[in-house]
Structures are given as structure tokens and as C-alpha cells.
Amino acid sequence: MRGYPKRHQKLRDWVAANATLRRQIFAELRKRGPLRARDFSGRAAVPWSSTGWTEGMEVTRMLDYLWMCGSIAVVGREGQSRVWDLSERWLPEQRAARPRLSVREAVSLAAERSLRGLGIATKRHISQHFVRGRYPGLETALRGLVRAGRFVKAEIIGDDEPWPGRWYLHADDVPLLEALRRGTWEPRTTLLSPFDNLIADRARTEQLFRFRFRIEIYVPKAKREYGYYVLPILHGDTLIGRVDPAFDRQERRLVVNAVHAEPGQGPQTGRAVLKALEELGTFLGAQSIDLAGPVPSVWRKALA
């Protein structure tokens, strides 16, 4: 967060030119916060110009800047609107108790969090997770974490051949391997958000799970392969298919526009998919689930 302004010269210059708006936002949050973007009364002296969707949205752009610098935080939502407040009101104990981190310390901590989230990963995978693309000196940090015993070098064997690259496992996760060998892990079936961190790194997803996933929200309908808002199906440690659901809020119906199975699936996984859809319906408060589109023949009986 300390380095964010240095990486964005245009934005830094614009913020400096709108110091009054910046002060007004802090003042209004101290007096009336938490607030939504439209609750602020301040106006920018210099408009924000952009070729993207932030054109003319000066208050929103300033809020994003202060958020990325750590000065304010998203503390809730009202409908589709973020609710903002001063970070110090929500993180007082952590800010007071933890000393200021150096860049090297921050990168090492971030790398540990990244690897714990990934399970097993290469340097490239780590750099694309958690604080994506913001790991200055990562190679040095990795060597230090290995020397300190925090990271363990690992090897993946596939088709009797080791996979290329240098792989790491967090030392705290080594006992999980033993638990897997003992068979104490209890797999489950669930639907993933298209923005889930498990599949955010597309290349890694294809390498580990042999599952190709792309978000098709912005693809013209006629050119979509699977659907508008597709949720991958995670079954244990395998991505076995995907569903394209939509929620009709007025009628409280979960409409499943399509179900797709990955090659090699059998009928036994159909009931697990049904249970995952029912869980999604319960979460949304749906009163019914309607299969409105094609269903793989191998799961047709279970989903009927």
C-alpha cells in the first residue's frame, strides 16, 4: 500500500491537484461515516479523465485511491454500493500492535499467505496470488523462507515424470500430506464463483486440474461456449463440470440454464452435483430449482 502512489504517476498528480476533495472525504468520514460514494458532498477541482468506466467519477476514483493506500476501508455493502469508513476505526488493535514492516518483511509474509492459499506452487504461481504482481524481490524472499524452514521444496510426479519448475510447499502444510495418506480428508462438492482464487490463475488451473475456464460475461451471447455466469463444480480434488445458473428474485426461482460435465464423469457424481445446486438454492432463498437447459446424459437421472 505504501508503494501504490509511486506506481501511478498520473493518479498521484491528480490526487495532488484535488487535495481539497481528499481532505473533505476524510472530514466527512470522521463526522458522518460510514458512507457510500453518493453520500459525499465534495467536488473535484480537476476532473478525472479516463478511457474506461471511471470517466467523470471523481469521488469514486479518490475513494479507490485512498483504499489502495490503506487510509480507508470497505466496511460493508448496501445493495450494489460499497460502504466506506476510516481504516483506523476498524483495524485499531492490529495497527497499534504490529510494527511497520519493511518491504522485504512484507513480501515474505505475503509469499507465505500466498503459498498457504495455493497449497503447492511455483514462484510464478505465488507471484500471481494474494497481492498479485506486487512481490518485489520475491526470489530473495523465497530463498530466505527455505533457509528458515518455512518453505519446503517439493516435487510433483505426473506420468512417471517430475513436472518442470521449482515447486514449494509450506512447512505448516506438510502434516496435511500425511492426513491425505491416512485417508482422513473428507472431500465435498461445491460450486465455485467464477472469481474464486482456486481458478483465478488460468494457466495453473489448466496445469493442475486440466480444466480450462474463461469468464464469458463480456462475450456476445451467440459466441459463448458455456454461458453467462458459469460456476465450476469442484468435487473433492477434481473440477468435474460447470453450471450456468440465474436467480429470478421476483419468483424466488433458481434457473439452471445449462449443466456441463467434463469428460470421463460417471452417474455417481450426479447426486453430488444436485446437492451442490440445492445448497446454492438454499443460500439464495430460492423456493424452487428449474433445469431450463441441457443436462449431460450421464447426470440426467440424478438431476431429474
mmCIF file of C-alpha atoms in Angstrom:
data_model
loop_
_atom_site.group_PDB
_atom_site.id
_atom_site.type_symbol
_atom_site.label_atom_id
_atom_site.label_comp_id
_atom_site.label_asym_id
_atom_site.label_seq_id
_atom_site.Cartn_x
_atom_site.Cartn_y
_atom_site.Cartn_z
ATOM 1 C CA MET A 1 0.000 0.000 0.000
ATOM 2 C CA ARG A 2 2.882 2.383 0.722
ATOM 3 C CA GLY A 3 4.199 1.802 -2.784
ATOM 4 C CA TYR A 4 0.873 2.247 -4.578
ATOM 5 C CA PRO A 5 1.169 6.016 -5.283
ATOM 6 C CA LYS A 6 4.689 5.584 -6.691
ATOM 7 C CA ARG A 7 3.408 3.158 -9.311
ATOM 8 C CA HIS A 8 0.736 5.513 -10.666
ATOM 9 C CA GLN A 9 2.165 8.917 -11.634
ATOM 10 C CA LYS A 10 -0.976 10.187 -13.398
ATOM 11 C CA LEU A 11 -3.171 9.274 -10.447
ATOM 12 C CA ARG A 12 -0.724 10.771 -7.946
ATOM 13 C CA ASP A 13 -0.684 14.077 -9.831
ATOM 14 C CA TRP A 14 -4.483 14.113 -10.000
ATOM 15 C CA VAL A 15 -4.795 13.446 -6.244
ATOM 16 C CA ALA A 16 -2.336 16.267 -5.512
ATOM 17 C CA ALA A 17 -4.425 18.643 -7.643
ATOM 18 C CA ASN A 18 -7.537 17.605 -5.701
ATOM 19 C CA ALA A 19 -6.150 17.856 -2.176
ATOM 20 C CA THR A 20 -9.321 19.669 -1.090
ATOM 21 C CA LEU A 21 -11.546 16.761 -2.152
ATOM 22 C CA ARG A 22 -9.235 14.377 -0.316
ATOM 23 C CA ARG A 23 -9.500 16.410 2.901
ATOM 24 C CA GLN A 24 -13.284 16.664 2.514
ATOM 25 C CA ILE A 25 -13.630 12.890 2.254
ATOM 26 C CA PHE A 26 -11.631 12.375 5.446
ATOM 27 C CA ALA A 27 -13.623 15.079 7.241
ATOM 28 C CA GLU A 28 -16.992 13.643 6.219
ATOM 29 C CA LEU A 29 -15.992 10.114 7.209
ATOM 30 C CA ARG A 30 -14.831 11.333 10.632
ATOM 31 C CA LYS A 31 -18.078 13.235 11.158
ATOM 32 C CA ARG A 32 -20.701 11.058 9.427
ATOM 33 C CA GLY A 33 -19.083 7.754 8.427
ATOM 34 C CA PRO A 34 -19.573 5.042 7.292
ATOM 35 C CA LEU A 35 -20.770 6.438 3.933
ATOM 36 C CA ARG A 36 -21.497 5.378 0.377
ATOM 37 C CA ALA A 37 -19.846 7.172 -2.559
ATOM 38 C CA ARG A 38 -23.020 9.118 -3.324
ATOM 39 C CA ASP A 39 -23.226 10.385 0.275
ATOM 40 C CA PHE A 40 -20.138 12.589 -0.080
ATOM 41 C CA SER A 41 -20.737 16.261 -0.863
ATOM 42 C CA GLY A 42 -17.217 17.160 -2.047
ATOM 43 C CA ARG A 43 -16.410 18.008 -5.665
ATOM 44 C CA ALA A 44 -13.147 17.740 -7.557
ATOM 45 C CA ALA A 45 -11.318 20.857 -8.721
ATOM 46 C CA VAL A 46 -9.745 18.877 -11.576
ATOM 47 C CA PRO A 47 -11.921 16.256 -13.309
ATOM 48 C CA TRP A 48 -10.715 12.679 -13.732
ATOM 49 C CA SER A 49 -10.269 11.696 -17.361
ATOM 50 C CA SER A 50 -10.213 8.088 -18.456
ATOM 51 C CA THR A 51 -10.967 5.950 -21.487
ATOM 52 C CA GLY A 52 -12.569 3.417 -19.147
ATOM 53 C CA TRP A 53 -15.678 3.371 -16.977
ATOM 54 C CA THR A 54 -14.284 5.729 -14.280
ATOM 55 C CA GLU A 55 -14.532 8.783 -16.586
ATOM 56 C CA GLY A 56 -16.002 11.677 -14.588
ATOM 57 C CA MET A 57 -16.330 9.616 -11.363
ATOM 58 C CA GLU A 58 -14.044 11.778 -9.241
ATOM 59 C CA VAL A 59 -15.311 10.829 -5.769
ATOM 60 C CA THR A 60 -15.235 7.125 -6.613
ATOM 61 C CA ARG A 61 -11.720 7.443 -8.030
ATOM 62 C CA MET A 62 -10.484 9.255 -4.928
ATOM 63 C CA LEU A 63 -12.088 6.631 -2.681
ATOM 64 C CA ASP A 64 -10.373 3.853 -4.639
ATOM 65 C CA TYR A 65 -7.035 5.653 -4.307
ATOM 66 C CA LEU A 66 -7.388 6.090 -0.536
ATOM 67 C CA TRP A 67 -8.477 2.451 -0.252
ATOM 68 C CA MET A 68 -5.436 1.173 -2.139
ATOM 69 C CA CYS A 69 -3.230 3.322 0.114
ATOM 70 C CA GLY A 70 -4.840 1.772 3.215
ATOM 71 C CA SER A 71 -6.318 5.011 4.600
ATOM 72 C CA ILE A 72 -9.949 3.916 4.249
ATOM 73 C CA ALA A 73 -11.654 0.547 4.028
ATOM 74 C CA VAL A 74 -14.750 -1.090 2.596
ATOM 75 C CA VAL A 75 -16.722 -1.923 5.740
ATOM 76 C CA GLY A 76 -19.982 -3.139 4.241
ATOM 77 C CA ARG A 77 -22.404 -3.007 1.326
ATOM 78 C CA GLU A 78 -25.849 -1.571 0.735
ATOM 79 C CA GLY A 79 -27.188 -3.249 -2.384
ATOM 80 C CA GLN A 80 -24.509 -2.808 -5.030
ATOM 81 C CA SER A 81 -22.859 0.128 -3.222
ATOM 82 C CA ARG A 82 -19.723 -0.145 -1.118
ATOM 83 C CA VAL A 83 -19.796 1.446 2.322
ATOM 84 C CA TRP A 84 -16.596 3.282 3.297
ATOM 85 C CA ASP A 85 -15.025 4.296 6.591
ATOM 86 C CA LEU A 86 -11.655 5.187 8.087
ATOM 87 C CA SER A 87 -9.423 2.119 8.401
ATOM 88 C CA GLU A 88 -8.337 3.122 11.904
ATOM 89 C CA ARG A 89 -11.899 2.624 13.172
ATOM 90 C CA TRP A 90 -11.960 -0.974 12.012
ATOM 91 C CA LEU A 91 -8.355 -2.083 12.496
ATOM 92 C CA PRO A 92 -7.219 -0.198 15.620
ATOM 93 C CA GLU A 93 -5.641 -3.070 17.552
ATOM 94 C CA GLN A 94 -3.755 -4.541 14.598
ATOM 95 C CA ARG A 95 -2.380 -1.154 13.547
ATOM 96 C CA ALA A 96 -1.196 -0.352 17.057
ATOM 97 C CA ALA A 97 0.270 -3.754 17.855
ATOM 98 C CA ARG A 98 2.157 -4.543 14.637
ATOM 99 C CA PRO A 99 5.358 -2.616 13.863
ATOM 100 C CA ARG A 100 5.824 -1.041 10.449
ATOM 101 C CA LEU A 101 7.038 -3.711 8.036
ATOM 102 C CA SER A 102 9.926 -3.322 5.666
ATOM 103 C CA VAL A 103 9.335 -4.210 2.019
ATOM 104 C CA ARG A 104 11.328 -7.440 2.471
ATOM 105 C CA GLU A 105 9.258 -8.446 5.518
ATOM 106 C CA ALA A 106 6.015 -7.618 3.740
ATOM 107 C CA VAL A 107 6.987 -9.678 0.683
ATOM 108 C CA SER A 108 7.946 -12.669 2.856
ATOM 109 C CA LEU A 109 4.641 -12.541 4.767
ATOM 110 C CA ALA A 110 2.673 -12.131 1.547
ATOM 111 C CA ALA A 111 4.523 -15.068 -0.025
ATOM 112 C CA GLU A 112 3.643 -17.243 2.976
ATOM 113 C CA ARG A 113 -0.029 -16.307 2.731
ATOM 114 C CA SER A 114 0.038 -16.918 -0.990
ATOM 115 C CA LEU A 115 1.533 -20.397 -0.652
ATOM 116 C CA ARG A 116 -0.837 -21.350 2.182
ATOM 117 C CA GLY A 117 -3.716 -20.427 -0.100
ATOM 118 C CA LEU A 118 -2.320 -22.327 -3.070
ATOM 119 C CA GLY A 119 -1.101 -25.473 -1.308
ATOM 120 C CA ILE A 120 1.746 -26.193 -3.686
ATOM 121 C CA ALA A 121 3.119 -23.658 -6.122
ATOM 122 C CA THR A 122 5.995 -22.290 -8.160
ATOM 123 C CA LYS A 123 7.431 -18.794 -7.893
ATOM 124 C CA ARG A 124 5.191 -17.647 -10.749
ATOM 125 C CA HIS A 125 2.089 -19.048 -9.054
ATOM 126 C CA ILE A 126 2.968 -17.308 -5.786
ATOM 127 C CA SER A 127 3.502 -14.003 -7.591
ATOM 128 C CA GLN A 128 0.021 -14.245 -9.170
ATOM 129 C CA HIS A 129 -1.806 -14.944 -5.884
ATOM 130 C CA PHE A 130 -2.850 -12.791 -2.883
ATOM 131 C CA VAL A 131 -1.151 -9.416 -3.669
ATOM 132 C CA ARG A 132 -0.925 -10.285 -7.346
ATOM 133 C CA GLY A 133 2.081 -8.938 -9.200
ATOM 134 C CA ARG A 134 3.380 -6.978 -6.190
ATOM 135 C CA TYR A 135 6.285 -9.057 -4.884
ATOM 136 C CA PRO A 136 9.485 -7.015 -5.294
ATOM 137 C CA GLY A 137 12.496 -9.205 -4.537
ATOM 138 C CA LEU A 138 10.444 -12.414 -4.437
ATOM 139 C CA GLU A 139 13.374 -14.643 -5.434
ATOM 140 C CA THR A 140 15.372 -13.402 -2.438
ATOM 141 C CA ALA A 141 12.357 -13.854 -0.157
ATOM 142 C CA LEU A 142 11.871 -17.442 -1.321
ATOM 143 C CA ARG A 143 15.491 -18.331 -0.589
ATOM 144 C CA GLY A 144 15.142 -16.848 2.881
ATOM 145 C CA LEU A 145 11.922 -18.754 3.574
ATOM 146 C CA VAL A 146 13.559 -22.035 2.523
ATOM 147 C CA ARG A 147 16.589 -21.362 4.763
ATOM 148 C CA ALA A 148 14.269 -20.520 7.657
ATOM 149 C CA GLY A 149 12.389 -23.802 7.186
ATOM 150 C CA ARG A 150 9.109 -22.057 6.345
ATOM 151 C CA PHE A 151 9.052 -23.318 2.758
ATOM 152 C CA VAL A 152 9.862 -26.878 1.711
ATOM 153 C CA LYS A 153 10.975 -27.709 -1.802
ATOM 154 C CA ALA A 154 8.603 -30.222 -3.361
ATOM 155 C CA GLU A 155 8.227 -32.310 -6.482
ATOM 156 C CA ILE A 156 5.153 -33.314 -8.463
ATOM 157 C CA ILE A 157 5.324 -36.606 -10.334
ATOM 158 C CA GLY A 158 2.949 -36.975 -13.267
ATOM 159 C CA ASP A 159 3.005 -39.823 -15.777
ATOM 160 C CA ASP A 160 6.170 -41.117 -14.026
ATOM 161 C CA GLU A 161 7.993 -37.878 -14.816
ATOM 162 C CA PRO A 162 8.645 -34.919 -12.497
ATOM 163 C CA TRP A 163 6.937 -31.715 -13.532
ATOM 164 C CA PRO A 164 9.287 -28.900 -14.577
ATOM 165 C CA GLY A 165 9.958 -25.933 -12.339
ATOM 166 C CA ARG A 166 10.800 -25.407 -8.683
ATOM 167 C CA TRP A 167 7.805 -26.191 -6.507
ATOM 168 C CA TYR A 168 7.227 -25.166 -2.889
ATOM 169 C CA LEU A 169 5.066 -26.424 -0.034
ATOM 170 C CA HIS A 170 4.571 -24.507 3.216
ATOM 171 C CA ALA A 171 6.083 -26.313 6.197
ATOM 172 C CA ASP A 172 2.819 -25.938 8.138
ATOM 173 C CA ASP A 173 1.015 -27.888 5.406
ATOM 174 C CA VAL A 174 3.313 -30.932 5.425
ATOM 175 C CA PRO A 175 1.076 -32.686 8.027
ATOM 176 C CA LEU A 176 -1.803 -32.383 5.533
ATOM 177 C CA LEU A 177 0.063 -34.736 3.209
ATOM 178 C CA GLU A 178 0.177 -37.323 5.976
ATOM 179 C CA ALA A 179 -3.539 -36.824 6.605
ATOM 180 C CA LEU A 180 -4.216 -37.441 2.911
ATOM 181 C CA ARG A 181 -2.166 -40.642 3.005
ATOM 182 C CA ARG A 182 -4.131 -41.823 6.048
ATOM 183 C CA GLY A 183 -7.387 -41.132 4.242
ATOM 184 C CA THR A 184 -8.687 -38.733 6.902
ATOM 185 C CA TRP A 185 -9.566 -35.980 4.408
ATOM 186 C CA GLU A 186 -13.326 -35.668 3.787
ATOM 187 C CA PRO A 187 -13.967 -34.307 0.278
ATOM 188 C CA ARG A 188 -17.044 -32.281 -0.564
ATOM 189 C CA THR A 189 -18.789 -30.962 -3.659
ATOM 190 C CA THR A 190 -19.376 -27.252 -4.124
ATOM 191 C CA LEU A 191 -19.899 -24.619 -6.807
ATOM 192 C CA LEU A 192 -17.124 -22.061 -7.253
ATOM 193 C CA SER A 193 -17.579 -18.395 -8.002
ATOM 194 C CA PRO A 194 -16.061 -17.528 -11.393
ATOM 195 C CA PHE A 195 -13.765 -15.207 -9.393
ATOM 196 C CA ASP A 196 -12.668 -17.882 -6.896
ATOM 197 C CA ASN A 197 -8.956 -17.822 -6.089
ATOM 198 C CA LEU A 198 -8.660 -21.537 -6.890
ATOM 199 C CA ILE A 199 -9.216 -20.802 -10.581
ATOM 200 C CA ALA A 200 -8.026 -17.177 -10.791
ATOM 201 C CA ASP A 201 -4.685 -18.224 -12.314
ATOM 202 C CA ARG A 202 -5.990 -19.798 -15.523
ATOM 203 C CA ALA A 203 -2.674 -21.380 -16.542
ATOM 204 C CA ARG A 204 -2.244 -23.006 -13.120
ATOM 205 C CA THR A 205 -5.829 -24.267 -13.185
ATOM 206 C CA GLU A 206 -5.208 -25.964 -16.527
ATOM 207 C CA GLN A 207 -1.896 -27.423 -15.362
ATOM 208 C CA LEU A 208 -3.119 -28.843 -12.047
ATOM 209 C CA PHE A 209 -6.745 -29.648 -12.818
ATOM 210 C CA ARG A 210 -6.719 -29.992 -16.625
ATOM 211 C CA PHE A 211 -9.696 -27.652 -16.600
ATOM 212 C CA ARG A 212 -9.930 -24.700 -18.973
ATOM 213 C CA PHE A 213 -12.027 -21.840 -17.613
ATOM 214 C CA ARG A 214 -12.825 -18.413 -19.020
ATOM 215 C CA ILE A 215 -15.341 -15.791 -17.838
ATOM 216 C CA GLU A 216 -17.836 -15.191 -20.651
ATOM 217 C CA ILE A 217 -19.779 -12.285 -19.150
ATOM 218 C CA TYR A 218 -18.469 -9.914 -21.829
ATOM 219 C CA VAL A 219 -18.651 -12.438 -24.679
ATOM 220 C CA PRO A 220 -21.601 -11.966 -27.084
ATOM 221 C CA LYS A 221 -24.307 -14.498 -26.276
ATOM 222 C CA ALA A 222 -24.027 -16.287 -29.623
ATOM 223 C CA LYS A 223 -20.312 -16.841 -29.082
ATOM 224 C CA ARG A 224 -20.433 -18.134 -25.501
ATOM 225 C CA GLU A 225 -19.248 -21.691 -25.030
ATOM 226 C CA TYR A 226 -20.831 -22.410 -21.655
ATOM 227 C CA GLY A 227 -22.952 -19.437 -20.529
ATOM 228 C CA TYR A 228 -23.110 -16.004 -18.935
ATOM 229 C CA TYR A 229 -22.201 -16.580 -15.272
ATOM 230 C CA VAL A 230 -20.751 -20.073 -15.147
ATOM 231 C CA LEU A 231 -19.819 -21.749 -11.860
ATOM 232 C CA PRO A 232 -17.262 -24.595 -11.954
ATOM 233 C CA ILE A 233 -18.157 -27.716 -9.978
ATOM 234 C CA LEU A 234 -15.465 -28.783 -7.508
ATOM 235 C CA HIS A 235 -15.900 -32.429 -6.468
ATOM 236 C CA GLY A 236 -13.268 -33.401 -3.928
ATOM 237 C CA ASP A 237 -9.996 -32.532 -5.635
ATOM 238 C CA THR A 238 -11.398 -32.560 -9.181
ATOM 239 C CA LEU A 239 -13.210 -29.979 -11.296
ATOM 240 C CA ILE A 240 -15.878 -32.185 -12.846
ATOM 241 C CA GLY A 241 -18.065 -29.722 -14.744
ATOM 242 C CA ARG A 242 -19.838 -26.376 -14.676
ATOM 243 C CA VAL A 243 -23.319 -24.911 -14.367
ATOM 244 C CA ASP A 244 -24.855 -21.687 -15.708
ATOM 245 C CA PRO A 245 -27.402 -20.516 -13.093
ATOM 246 C CA ALA A 246 -29.510 -17.375 -12.781
ATOM 247 C CA PHE A 247 -31.709 -16.307 -9.866
ATOM 248 C CA ASP A 248 -35.215 -14.983 -10.549
ATOM 249 C CA ARG A 249 -35.680 -12.779 -7.485
ATOM 250 C CA GLN A 250 -39.335 -11.986 -8.104
ATOM 251 C CA GLU A 251 -40.407 -15.625 -8.306
ATOM 252 C CA ARG A 252 -37.635 -16.890 -5.993
ATOM 253 C CA ARG A 253 -36.545 -19.418 -8.617
ATOM 254 C CA LEU A 254 -33.033 -20.684 -9.253
ATOM 255 C CA VAL A 255 -32.958 -21.253 -13.011
ATOM 256 C CA VAL A 256 -30.171 -23.523 -14.259
ATOM 257 C CA ASN A 257 -29.673 -22.610 -17.912
ATOM 258 C CA ALA A 258 -27.174 -25.381 -18.582
ATOM 259 C CA VAL A 259 -25.151 -28.126 -16.923
ATOM 260 C CA HIS A 260 -21.888 -29.315 -18.458
ATOM 261 C CA ALA A 261 -19.848 -32.366 -17.440
ATOM 262 C CA GLU A 262 -16.145 -32.809 -18.009
ATOM 263 C CA PRO A 263 -15.085 -35.927 -19.964
ATOM 264 C CA GLY A 264 -14.961 -39.161 -18.008
ATOM 265 C CA GLN A 265 -17.688 -38.389 -15.485
ATOM 266 C CA GLY A 266 -19.984 -41.160 -14.292
ATOM 267 C CA PRO A 267 -23.552 -41.162 -12.956
ATOM 268 C CA GLN A 268 -22.330 -41.422 -9.340
ATOM 269 C CA THR A 269 -21.296 -37.768 -9.291
ATOM 270 C CA GLY A 270 -24.728 -36.599 -10.433
ATOM 271 C CA ARG A 271 -26.240 -36.668 -6.949
ATOM 272 C CA ALA A 272 -23.316 -34.632 -5.617
ATOM 273 C CA VAL A 273 -23.989 -32.008 -8.298
ATOM 274 C CA LEU A 274 -27.665 -31.982 -7.343
ATOM 275 C CA LYS A 275 -26.756 -31.425 -3.685
ATOM 276 C CA ALA A 276 -24.468 -28.525 -4.630
ATOM 277 C CA LEU A 277 -27.277 -26.892 -6.643
ATOM 278 C CA GLU A 278 -29.668 -27.361 -3.729
ATOM 279 C CA GLU A 279 -27.157 -25.695 -1.396
ATOM 280 C CA LEU A 280 -26.902 -22.736 -3.782
ATOM 281 C CA GLY A 281 -30.703 -22.501 -3.887
ATOM 282 C CA THR A 282 -30.892 -22.524 -0.084
ATOM 283 C CA PHE A 283 -28.227 -19.826 0.137
ATOM 284 C CA LEU A 284 -30.191 -17.605 -2.267
ATOM 285 C CA GLY A 285 -33.532 -18.294 -0.611
ATOM 286 C CA ALA A 286 -34.942 -19.972 -3.717
ATOM 287 C CA GLN A 287 -38.290 -21.721 -3.443
ATOM 288 C CA SER A 288 -37.661 -23.890 -6.484
ATOM 289 C CA ILE A 289 -34.889 -25.005 -8.825
ATOM 290 C CA ASP A 290 -35.689 -25.283 -12.526
ATOM 291 C CA LEU A 291 -33.487 -27.029 -15.070
ATOM 292 C CA ALA A 292 -34.151 -24.876 -18.121
ATOM 293 C CA GLY A 293 -31.365 -26.045 -20.404
ATOM 294 C CA PRO A 294 -29.342 -29.059 -21.492
ATOM 295 C CA VAL A 295 -28.135 -31.615 -18.968
ATOM 296 C CA PRO A 296 -25.416 -34.242 -19.641
ATOM 297 C CA SER A 297 -26.929 -37.651 -20.237
ATOM 298 C CA VAL A 298 -24.686 -39.144 -17.561
ATOM 299 C CA TRP A 299 -26.295 -36.878 -14.909
ATOM 300 C CA ARG A 300 -29.830 -36.702 -16.329
ATOM 301 C CA LYS A 301 -31.331 -39.297 -13.998
ATOM 302 C CA ALA A 302 -29.834 -37.744 -10.853
ATOM 303 C CA LEU A 303 -30.874 -34.205 -11.800
ATOM 304 C CA ALA A 304 -34.368 -35.168 -12.931
#
